[in-house]
Backbone as ProteinMPNN parsed JSONL, in Angstrom:
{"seq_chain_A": "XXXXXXXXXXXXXXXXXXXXXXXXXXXXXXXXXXXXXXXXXXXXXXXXXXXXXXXXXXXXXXXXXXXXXXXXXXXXXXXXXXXXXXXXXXXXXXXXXXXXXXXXXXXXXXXXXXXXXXXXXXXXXXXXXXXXXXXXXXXXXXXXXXXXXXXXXXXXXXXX", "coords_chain_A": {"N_chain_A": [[-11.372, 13.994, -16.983], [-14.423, 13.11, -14.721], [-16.642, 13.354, -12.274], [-19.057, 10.696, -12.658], [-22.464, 11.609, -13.078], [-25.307, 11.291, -10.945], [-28.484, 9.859, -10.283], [-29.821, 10.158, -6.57], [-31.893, 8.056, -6.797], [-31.11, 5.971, -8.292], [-28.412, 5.292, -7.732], [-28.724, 4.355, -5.31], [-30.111, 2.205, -6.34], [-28.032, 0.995, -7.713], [-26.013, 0.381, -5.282], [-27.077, -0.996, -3.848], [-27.756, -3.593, -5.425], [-24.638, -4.077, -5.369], [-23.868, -4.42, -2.466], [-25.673, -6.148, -0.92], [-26.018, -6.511, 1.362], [-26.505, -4.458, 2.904], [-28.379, -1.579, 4.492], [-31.074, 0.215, 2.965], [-33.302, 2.359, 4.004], [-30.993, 2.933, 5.63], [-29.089, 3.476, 4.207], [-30.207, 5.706, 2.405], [-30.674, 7.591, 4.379], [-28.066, 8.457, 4.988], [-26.947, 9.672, 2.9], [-28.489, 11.393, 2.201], [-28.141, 13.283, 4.542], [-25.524, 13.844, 3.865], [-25.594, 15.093, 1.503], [-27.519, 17.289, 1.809], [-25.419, 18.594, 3.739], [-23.765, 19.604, 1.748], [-25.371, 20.853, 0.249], [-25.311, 22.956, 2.608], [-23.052, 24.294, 2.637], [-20.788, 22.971, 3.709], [-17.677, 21.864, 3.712], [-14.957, 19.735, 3.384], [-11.684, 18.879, 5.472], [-10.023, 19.892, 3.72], [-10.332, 21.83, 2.567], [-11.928, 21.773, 0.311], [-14.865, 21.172, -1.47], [-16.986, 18.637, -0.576], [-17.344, 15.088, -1.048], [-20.592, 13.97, -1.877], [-21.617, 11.275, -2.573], [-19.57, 9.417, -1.393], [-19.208, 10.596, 0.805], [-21.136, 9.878, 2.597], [-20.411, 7.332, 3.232], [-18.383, 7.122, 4.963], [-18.116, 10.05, 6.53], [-18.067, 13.548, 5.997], [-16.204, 14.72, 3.656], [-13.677, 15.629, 1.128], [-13.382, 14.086, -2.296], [-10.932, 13.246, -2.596], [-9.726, 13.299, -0.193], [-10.75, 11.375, 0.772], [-10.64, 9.089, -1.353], [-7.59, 8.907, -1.985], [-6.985, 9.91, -4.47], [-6.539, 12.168, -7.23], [-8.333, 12.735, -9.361], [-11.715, 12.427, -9.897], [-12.652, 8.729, -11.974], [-14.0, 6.806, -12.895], [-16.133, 7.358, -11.153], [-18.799, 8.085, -8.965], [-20.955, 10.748, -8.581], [-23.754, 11.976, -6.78], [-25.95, 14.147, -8.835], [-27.008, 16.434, -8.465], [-24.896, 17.44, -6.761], [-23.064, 17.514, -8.549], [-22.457, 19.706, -10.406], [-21.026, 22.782, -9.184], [-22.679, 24.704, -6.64], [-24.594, 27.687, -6.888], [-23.885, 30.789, -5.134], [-25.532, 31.458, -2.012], [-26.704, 34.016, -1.402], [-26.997, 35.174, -3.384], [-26.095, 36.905, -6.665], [-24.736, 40.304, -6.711], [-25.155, 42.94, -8.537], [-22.584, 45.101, -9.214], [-23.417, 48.0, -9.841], [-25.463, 48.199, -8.161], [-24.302, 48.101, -5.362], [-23.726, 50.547, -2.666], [-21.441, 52.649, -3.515], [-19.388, 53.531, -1.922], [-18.87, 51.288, -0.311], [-18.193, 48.929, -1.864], [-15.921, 46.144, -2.078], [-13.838, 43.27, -2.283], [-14.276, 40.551, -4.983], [-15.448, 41.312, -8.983], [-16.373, 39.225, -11.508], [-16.681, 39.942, -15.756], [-18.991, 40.99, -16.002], [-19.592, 41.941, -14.124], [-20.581, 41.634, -11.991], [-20.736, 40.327, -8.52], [-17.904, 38.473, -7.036], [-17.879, 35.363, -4.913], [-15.281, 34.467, -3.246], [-15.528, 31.977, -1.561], [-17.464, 30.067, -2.177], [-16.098, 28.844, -4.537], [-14.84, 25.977, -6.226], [-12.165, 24.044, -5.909], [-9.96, 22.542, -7.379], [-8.832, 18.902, -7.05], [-6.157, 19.089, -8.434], [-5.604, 21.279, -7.488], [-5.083, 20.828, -4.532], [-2.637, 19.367, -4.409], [-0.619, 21.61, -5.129], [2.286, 23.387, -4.641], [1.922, 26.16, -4.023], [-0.755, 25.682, -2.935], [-1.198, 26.392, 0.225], [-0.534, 29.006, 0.3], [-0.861, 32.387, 1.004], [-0.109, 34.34, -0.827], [-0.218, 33.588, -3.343], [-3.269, 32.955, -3.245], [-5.043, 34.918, -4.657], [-4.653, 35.27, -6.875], [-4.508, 32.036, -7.547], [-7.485, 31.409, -7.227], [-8.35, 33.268, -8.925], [-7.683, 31.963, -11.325], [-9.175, 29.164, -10.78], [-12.114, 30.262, -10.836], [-12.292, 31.494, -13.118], [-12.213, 29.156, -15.063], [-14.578, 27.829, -14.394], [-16.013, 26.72, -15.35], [-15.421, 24.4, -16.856], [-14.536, 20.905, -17.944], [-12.495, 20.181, -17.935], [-9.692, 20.806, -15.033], [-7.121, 23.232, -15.728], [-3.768, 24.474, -14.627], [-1.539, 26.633, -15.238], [0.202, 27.474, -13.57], [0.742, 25.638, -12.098], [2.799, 23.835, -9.408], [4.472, 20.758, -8.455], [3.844, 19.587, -4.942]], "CA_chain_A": [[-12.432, 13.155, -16.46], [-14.96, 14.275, -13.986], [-17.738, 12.386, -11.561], [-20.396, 10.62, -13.209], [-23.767, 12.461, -12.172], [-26.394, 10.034, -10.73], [-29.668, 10.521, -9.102], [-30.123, 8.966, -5.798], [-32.735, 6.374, -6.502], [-30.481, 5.357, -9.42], [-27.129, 5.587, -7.063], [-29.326, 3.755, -4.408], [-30.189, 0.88, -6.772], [-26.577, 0.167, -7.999], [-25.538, 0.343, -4.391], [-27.797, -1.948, -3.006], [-27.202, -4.273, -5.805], [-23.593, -4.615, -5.299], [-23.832, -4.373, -1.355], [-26.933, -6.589, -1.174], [-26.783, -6.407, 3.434], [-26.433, -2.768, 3.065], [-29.522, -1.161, 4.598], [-31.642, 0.711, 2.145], [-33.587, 3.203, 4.897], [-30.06, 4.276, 6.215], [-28.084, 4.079, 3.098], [-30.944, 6.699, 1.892], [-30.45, 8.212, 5.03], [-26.497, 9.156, 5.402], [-27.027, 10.077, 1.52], [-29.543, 13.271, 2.211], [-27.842, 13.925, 5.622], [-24.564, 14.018, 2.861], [-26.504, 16.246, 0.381], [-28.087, 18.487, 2.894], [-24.501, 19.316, 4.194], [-22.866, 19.995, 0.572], [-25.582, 22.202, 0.011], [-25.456, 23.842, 3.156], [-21.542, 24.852, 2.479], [-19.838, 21.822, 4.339], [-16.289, 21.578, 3.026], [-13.427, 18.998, 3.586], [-10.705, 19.655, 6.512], [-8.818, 20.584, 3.002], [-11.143, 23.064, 1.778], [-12.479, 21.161, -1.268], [-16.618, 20.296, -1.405], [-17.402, 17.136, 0.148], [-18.126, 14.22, -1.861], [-21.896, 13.649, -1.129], [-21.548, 9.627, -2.346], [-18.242, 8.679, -0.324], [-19.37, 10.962, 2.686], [-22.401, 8.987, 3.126], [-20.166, 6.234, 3.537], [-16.982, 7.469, 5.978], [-18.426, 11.294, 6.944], [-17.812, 14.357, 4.963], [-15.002, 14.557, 2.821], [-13.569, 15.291, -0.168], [-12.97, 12.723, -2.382], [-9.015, 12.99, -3.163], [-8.835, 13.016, 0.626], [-11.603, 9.595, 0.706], [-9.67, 7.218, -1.32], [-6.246, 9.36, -1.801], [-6.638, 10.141, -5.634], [-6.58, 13.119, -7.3], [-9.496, 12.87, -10.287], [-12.385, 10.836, -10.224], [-12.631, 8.583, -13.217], [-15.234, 5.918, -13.006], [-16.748, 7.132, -9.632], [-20.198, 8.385, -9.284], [-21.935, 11.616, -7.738], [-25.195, 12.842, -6.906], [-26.102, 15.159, -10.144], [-27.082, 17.983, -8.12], [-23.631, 17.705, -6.498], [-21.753, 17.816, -9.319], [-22.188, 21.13, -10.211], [-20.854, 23.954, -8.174], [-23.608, 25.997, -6.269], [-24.423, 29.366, -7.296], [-24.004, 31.734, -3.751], [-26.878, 31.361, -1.596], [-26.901, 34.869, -1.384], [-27.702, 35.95, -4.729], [-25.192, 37.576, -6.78], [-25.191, 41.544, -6.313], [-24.066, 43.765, -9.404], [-21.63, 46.112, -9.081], [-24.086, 49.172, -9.764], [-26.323, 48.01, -6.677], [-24.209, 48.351, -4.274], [-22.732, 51.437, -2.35], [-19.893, 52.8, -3.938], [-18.261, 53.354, -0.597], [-18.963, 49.594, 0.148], [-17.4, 48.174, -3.074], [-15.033, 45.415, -2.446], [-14.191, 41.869, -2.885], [-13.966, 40.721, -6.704], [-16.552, 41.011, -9.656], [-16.849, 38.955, -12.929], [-16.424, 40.728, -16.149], [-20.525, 41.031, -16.631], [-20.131, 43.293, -13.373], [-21.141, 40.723, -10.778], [-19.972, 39.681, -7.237], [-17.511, 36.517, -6.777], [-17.904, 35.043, -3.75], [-14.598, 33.388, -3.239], [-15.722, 31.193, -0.405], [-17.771, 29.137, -3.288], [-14.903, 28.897, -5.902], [-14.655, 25.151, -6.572], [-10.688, 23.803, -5.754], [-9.961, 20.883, -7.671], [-8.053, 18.093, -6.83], [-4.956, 19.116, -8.583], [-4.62, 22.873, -6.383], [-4.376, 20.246, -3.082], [-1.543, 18.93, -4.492], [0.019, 21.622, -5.448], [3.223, 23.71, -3.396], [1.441, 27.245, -3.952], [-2.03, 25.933, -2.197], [-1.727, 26.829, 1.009], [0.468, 30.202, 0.462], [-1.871, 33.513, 0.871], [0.566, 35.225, -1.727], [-1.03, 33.077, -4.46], [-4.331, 32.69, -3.266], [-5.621, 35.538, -5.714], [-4.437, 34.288, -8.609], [-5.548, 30.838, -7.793], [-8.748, 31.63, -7.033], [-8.973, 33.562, -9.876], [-7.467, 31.0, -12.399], [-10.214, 28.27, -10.799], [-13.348, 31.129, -11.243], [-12.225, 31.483, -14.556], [-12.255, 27.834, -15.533], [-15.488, 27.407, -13.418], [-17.163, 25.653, -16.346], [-14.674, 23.593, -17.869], [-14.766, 20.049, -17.751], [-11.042, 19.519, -17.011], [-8.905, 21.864, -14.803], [-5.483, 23.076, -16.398], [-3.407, 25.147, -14.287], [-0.214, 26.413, -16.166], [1.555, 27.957, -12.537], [1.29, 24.245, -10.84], [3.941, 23.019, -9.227], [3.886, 19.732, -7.233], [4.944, 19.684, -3.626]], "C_chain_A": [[-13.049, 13.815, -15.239], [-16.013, 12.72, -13.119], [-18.927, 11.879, -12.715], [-21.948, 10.66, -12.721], [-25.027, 10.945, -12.22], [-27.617, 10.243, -10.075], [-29.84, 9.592, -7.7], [-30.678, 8.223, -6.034], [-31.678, 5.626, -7.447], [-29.135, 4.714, -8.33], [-27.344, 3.766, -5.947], [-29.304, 2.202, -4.763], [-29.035, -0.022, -7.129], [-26.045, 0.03, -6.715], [-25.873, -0.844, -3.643], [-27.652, -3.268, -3.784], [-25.798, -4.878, -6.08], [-23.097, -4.876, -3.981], [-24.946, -5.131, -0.795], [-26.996, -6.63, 0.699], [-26.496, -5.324, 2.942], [-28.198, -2.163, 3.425], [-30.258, -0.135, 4.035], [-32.158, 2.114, 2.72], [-32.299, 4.009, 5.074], [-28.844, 4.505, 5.154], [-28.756, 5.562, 2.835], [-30.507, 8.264, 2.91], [-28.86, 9.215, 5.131], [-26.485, 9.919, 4.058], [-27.661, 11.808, 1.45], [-28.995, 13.666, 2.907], [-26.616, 14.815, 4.72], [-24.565, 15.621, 2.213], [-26.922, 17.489, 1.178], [-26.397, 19.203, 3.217], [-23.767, 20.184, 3.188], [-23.851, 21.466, 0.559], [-25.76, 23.426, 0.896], [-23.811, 24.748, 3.114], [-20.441, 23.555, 3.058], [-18.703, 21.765, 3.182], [-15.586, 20.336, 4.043], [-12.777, 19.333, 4.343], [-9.658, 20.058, 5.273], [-9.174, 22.155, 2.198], [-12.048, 22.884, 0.352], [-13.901, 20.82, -0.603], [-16.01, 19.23, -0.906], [-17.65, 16.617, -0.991], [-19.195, 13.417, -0.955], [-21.626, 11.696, -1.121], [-19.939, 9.231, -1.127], [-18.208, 9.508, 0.856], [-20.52, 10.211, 3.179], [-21.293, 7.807, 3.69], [-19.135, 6.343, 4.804], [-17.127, 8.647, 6.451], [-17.51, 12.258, 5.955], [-16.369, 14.898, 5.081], [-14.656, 14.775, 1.796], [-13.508, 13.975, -1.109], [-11.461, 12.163, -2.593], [-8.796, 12.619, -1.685], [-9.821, 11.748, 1.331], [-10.54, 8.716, 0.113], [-8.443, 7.981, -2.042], [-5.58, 9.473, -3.313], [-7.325, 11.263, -6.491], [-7.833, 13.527, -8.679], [-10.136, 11.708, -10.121], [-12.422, 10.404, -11.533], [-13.877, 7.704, -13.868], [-15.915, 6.21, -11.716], [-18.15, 8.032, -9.673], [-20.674, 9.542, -8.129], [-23.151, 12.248, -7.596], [-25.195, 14.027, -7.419], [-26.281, 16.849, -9.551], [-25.933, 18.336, -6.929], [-22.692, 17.658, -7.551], [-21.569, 19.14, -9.763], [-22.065, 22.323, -9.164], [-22.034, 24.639, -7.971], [-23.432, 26.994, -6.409], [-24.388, 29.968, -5.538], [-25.092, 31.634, -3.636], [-27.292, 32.69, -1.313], [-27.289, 35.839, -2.272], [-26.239, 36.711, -5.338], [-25.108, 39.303, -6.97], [-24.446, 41.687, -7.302], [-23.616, 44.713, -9.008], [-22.48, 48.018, -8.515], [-25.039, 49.327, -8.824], [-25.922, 48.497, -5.63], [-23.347, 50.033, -4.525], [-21.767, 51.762, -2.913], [-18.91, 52.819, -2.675], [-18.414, 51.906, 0.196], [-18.644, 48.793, -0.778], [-16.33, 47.626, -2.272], [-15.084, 43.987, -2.571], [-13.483, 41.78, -4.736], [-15.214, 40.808, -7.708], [-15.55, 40.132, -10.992], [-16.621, 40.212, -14.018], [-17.844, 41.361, -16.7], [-20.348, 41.584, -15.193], [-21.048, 42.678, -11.722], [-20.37, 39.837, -9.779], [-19.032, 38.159, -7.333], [-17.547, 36.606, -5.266], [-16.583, 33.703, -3.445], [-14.66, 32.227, -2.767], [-16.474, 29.839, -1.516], [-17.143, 28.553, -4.316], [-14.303, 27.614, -5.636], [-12.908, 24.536, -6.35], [-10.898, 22.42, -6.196], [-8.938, 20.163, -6.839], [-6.671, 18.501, -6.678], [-4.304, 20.334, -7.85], [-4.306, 21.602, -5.026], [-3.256, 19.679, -2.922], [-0.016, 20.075, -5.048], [0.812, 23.222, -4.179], [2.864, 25.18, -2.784], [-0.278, 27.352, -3.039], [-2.335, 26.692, -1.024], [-0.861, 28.37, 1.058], [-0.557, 31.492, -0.136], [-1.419, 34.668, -0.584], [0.444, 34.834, -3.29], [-2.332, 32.968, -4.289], [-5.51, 33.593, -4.063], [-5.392, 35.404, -6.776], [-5.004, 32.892, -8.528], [-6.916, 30.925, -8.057], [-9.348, 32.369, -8.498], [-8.97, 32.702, -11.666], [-8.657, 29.745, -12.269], [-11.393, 29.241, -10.687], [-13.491, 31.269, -12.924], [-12.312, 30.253, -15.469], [-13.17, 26.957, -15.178], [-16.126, 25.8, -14.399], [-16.877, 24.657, -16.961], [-14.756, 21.791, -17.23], [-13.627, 19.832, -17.119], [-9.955, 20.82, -16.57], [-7.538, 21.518, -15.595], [-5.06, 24.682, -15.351], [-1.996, 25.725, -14.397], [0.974, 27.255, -14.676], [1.314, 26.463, -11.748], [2.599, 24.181, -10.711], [3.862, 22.142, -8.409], [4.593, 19.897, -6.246], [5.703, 18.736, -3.67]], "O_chain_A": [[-12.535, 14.798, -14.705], [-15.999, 11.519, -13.388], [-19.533, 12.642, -13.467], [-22.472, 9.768, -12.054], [-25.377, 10.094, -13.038], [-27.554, 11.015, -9.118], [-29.982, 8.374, -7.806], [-30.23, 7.178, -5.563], [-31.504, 4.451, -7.126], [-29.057, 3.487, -8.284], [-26.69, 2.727, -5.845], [-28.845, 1.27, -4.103], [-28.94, -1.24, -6.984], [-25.165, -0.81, -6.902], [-25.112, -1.532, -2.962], [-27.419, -4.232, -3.055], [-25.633, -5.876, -6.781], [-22.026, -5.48, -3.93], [-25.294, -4.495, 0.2], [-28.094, -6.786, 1.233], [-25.833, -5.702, 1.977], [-29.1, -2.358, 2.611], [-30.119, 0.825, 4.793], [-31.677, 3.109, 2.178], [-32.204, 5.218, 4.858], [-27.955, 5.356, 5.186], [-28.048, 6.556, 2.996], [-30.203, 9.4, 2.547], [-28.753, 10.428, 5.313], [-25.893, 10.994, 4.158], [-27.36, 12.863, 0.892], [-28.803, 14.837, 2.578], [-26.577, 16.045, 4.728], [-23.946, 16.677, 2.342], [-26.474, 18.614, 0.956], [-26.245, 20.378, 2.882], [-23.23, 21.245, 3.508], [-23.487, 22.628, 0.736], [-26.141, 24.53, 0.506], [-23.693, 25.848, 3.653], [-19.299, 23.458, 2.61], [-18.915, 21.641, 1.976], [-15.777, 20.191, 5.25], [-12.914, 20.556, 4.365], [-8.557, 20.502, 5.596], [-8.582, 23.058, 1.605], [-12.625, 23.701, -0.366], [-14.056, 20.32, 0.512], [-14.812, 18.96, -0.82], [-18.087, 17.276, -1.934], [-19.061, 12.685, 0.025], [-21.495, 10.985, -0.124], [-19.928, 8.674, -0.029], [-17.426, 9.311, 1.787], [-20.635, 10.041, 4.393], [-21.558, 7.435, 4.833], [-19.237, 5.451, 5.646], [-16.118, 8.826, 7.134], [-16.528, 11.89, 5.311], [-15.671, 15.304, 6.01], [-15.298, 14.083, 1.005], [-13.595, 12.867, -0.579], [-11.027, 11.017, -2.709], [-7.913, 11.787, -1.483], [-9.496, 11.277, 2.421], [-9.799, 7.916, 0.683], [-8.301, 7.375, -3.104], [-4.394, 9.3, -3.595], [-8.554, 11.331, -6.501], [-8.112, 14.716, -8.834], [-9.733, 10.545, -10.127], [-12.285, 11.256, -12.411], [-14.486, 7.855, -14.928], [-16.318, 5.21, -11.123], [-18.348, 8.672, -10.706], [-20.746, 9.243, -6.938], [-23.498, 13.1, -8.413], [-24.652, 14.975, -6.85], [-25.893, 17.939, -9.973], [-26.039, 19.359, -6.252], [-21.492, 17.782, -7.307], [-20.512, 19.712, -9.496], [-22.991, 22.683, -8.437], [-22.544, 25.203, -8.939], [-22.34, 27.517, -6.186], [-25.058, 29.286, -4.762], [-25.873, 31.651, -4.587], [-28.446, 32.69, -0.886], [-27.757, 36.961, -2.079], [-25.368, 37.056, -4.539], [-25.9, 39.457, -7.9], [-23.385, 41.078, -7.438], [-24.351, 45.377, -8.277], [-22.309, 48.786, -7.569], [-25.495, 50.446, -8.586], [-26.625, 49.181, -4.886], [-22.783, 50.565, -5.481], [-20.902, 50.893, -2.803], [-17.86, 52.186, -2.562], [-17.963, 51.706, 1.324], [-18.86, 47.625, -0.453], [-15.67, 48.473, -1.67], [-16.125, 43.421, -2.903], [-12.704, 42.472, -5.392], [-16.205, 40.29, -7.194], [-14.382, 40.366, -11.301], [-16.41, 41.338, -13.566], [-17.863, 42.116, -17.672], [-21.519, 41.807, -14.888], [-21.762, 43.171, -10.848], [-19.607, 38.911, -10.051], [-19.463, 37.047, -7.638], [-17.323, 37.59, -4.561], [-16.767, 32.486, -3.42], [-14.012, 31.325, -3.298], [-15.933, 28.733, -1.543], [-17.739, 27.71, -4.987], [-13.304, 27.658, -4.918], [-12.405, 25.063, -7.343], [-11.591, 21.506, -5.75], [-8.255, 20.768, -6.013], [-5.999, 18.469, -5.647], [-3.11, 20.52, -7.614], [-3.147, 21.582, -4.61], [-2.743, 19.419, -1.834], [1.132, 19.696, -5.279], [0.206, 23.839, -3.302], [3.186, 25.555, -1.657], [-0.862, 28.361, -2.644], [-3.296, 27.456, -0.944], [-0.611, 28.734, 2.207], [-0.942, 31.612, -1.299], [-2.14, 35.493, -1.146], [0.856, 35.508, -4.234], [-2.861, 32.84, -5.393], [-6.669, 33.186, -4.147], [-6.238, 35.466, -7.668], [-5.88, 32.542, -9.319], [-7.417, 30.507, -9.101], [-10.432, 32.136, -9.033], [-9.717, 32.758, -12.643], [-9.118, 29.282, -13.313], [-12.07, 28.507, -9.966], [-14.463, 31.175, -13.673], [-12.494, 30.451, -16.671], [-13.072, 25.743, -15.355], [-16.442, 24.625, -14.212], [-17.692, 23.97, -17.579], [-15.047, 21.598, -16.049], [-13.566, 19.387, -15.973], [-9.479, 21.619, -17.376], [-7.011, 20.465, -15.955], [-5.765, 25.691, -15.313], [-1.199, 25.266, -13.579], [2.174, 27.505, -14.796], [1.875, 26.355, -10.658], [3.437, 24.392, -11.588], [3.194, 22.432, -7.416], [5.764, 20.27, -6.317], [6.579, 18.607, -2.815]]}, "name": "protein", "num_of_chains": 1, "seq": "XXXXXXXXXXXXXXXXXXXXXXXXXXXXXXXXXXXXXXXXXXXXXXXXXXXXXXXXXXXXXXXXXXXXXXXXXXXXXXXXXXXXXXXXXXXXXXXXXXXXXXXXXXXXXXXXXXXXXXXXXXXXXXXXXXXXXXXXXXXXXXXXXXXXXXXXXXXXXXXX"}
């Protein structure tokens, strides 16, 4: 299961109809301030994206560490937050750059990863290898490789 993608005015209207004092102007408001931050890179104090809808509401945050559960199931995010951003930097192929300035990782089509973008679900924050630098290339490369998939599977988890 995954967020269900929403557009703000849509988001806006179910919000306001189930919150009916909720102020419309600054709901709109904390919502873009939200959005603006995701897409400027804003992460989580865990390292996970922000969730744009539940940072509007409590400041930016993931959402496992918003309401303290590890997949959303019925919960709702602004559509152009649900997909991971491509690098705002463009991705550089291999044959571009310098050879004596090669490093980092590429793709197998010969193109830059930018780990710093590389999506962490839910289930890496929970698990005993997250914060340990001696996995963090294999993680990273097990969630790049699964960028697209609807549901992470990570066959070295282990829970803390």
């Amino acid at each position: 299961m995954g967020f269900i993608p929403i557009s703000i005015d849509k988001y806006v209207k179910k919000h306001l109809k189930n919150n009916p004092s909720e102020n419309e102007k600054d709901l709109r408001s904390r919502l873009d301030y939200a959005l603006k931050s995701y897409e400027n890179g804003e992460r989580c104090s865990c390292g996970n994206d922000i969730w744009v809808v539940g940072s509007a509401a409590v400041g930016n945050s993931c959402f496992t560490c918003i309401t303290g559960e590890s997949h959303p199931t019925d919960d709702y995010e602004i559509e152009s937050a649900v997909k991971k951003r491509e690098s705002t930097k463009g991705r550089r192929y291999i044959d571009e750059i310098d050879k004596t300035k090669i490093h980092g990782f590429f793709d197998d089509d010969g193109y830059e990863i930018n780990t710093d973008l590389i999506k962490k679900p839910p289930l890496c924050v929970t698990c005993i290898k997250d914060d340990d630098p001696n996995e963090e290339l294999l993680c990273n490369m097990t969630r790049y490789d699964q960028k697209d998939e609807l549901e992470f599977k990570c066959f070295a988890y282990k829970k803390r």
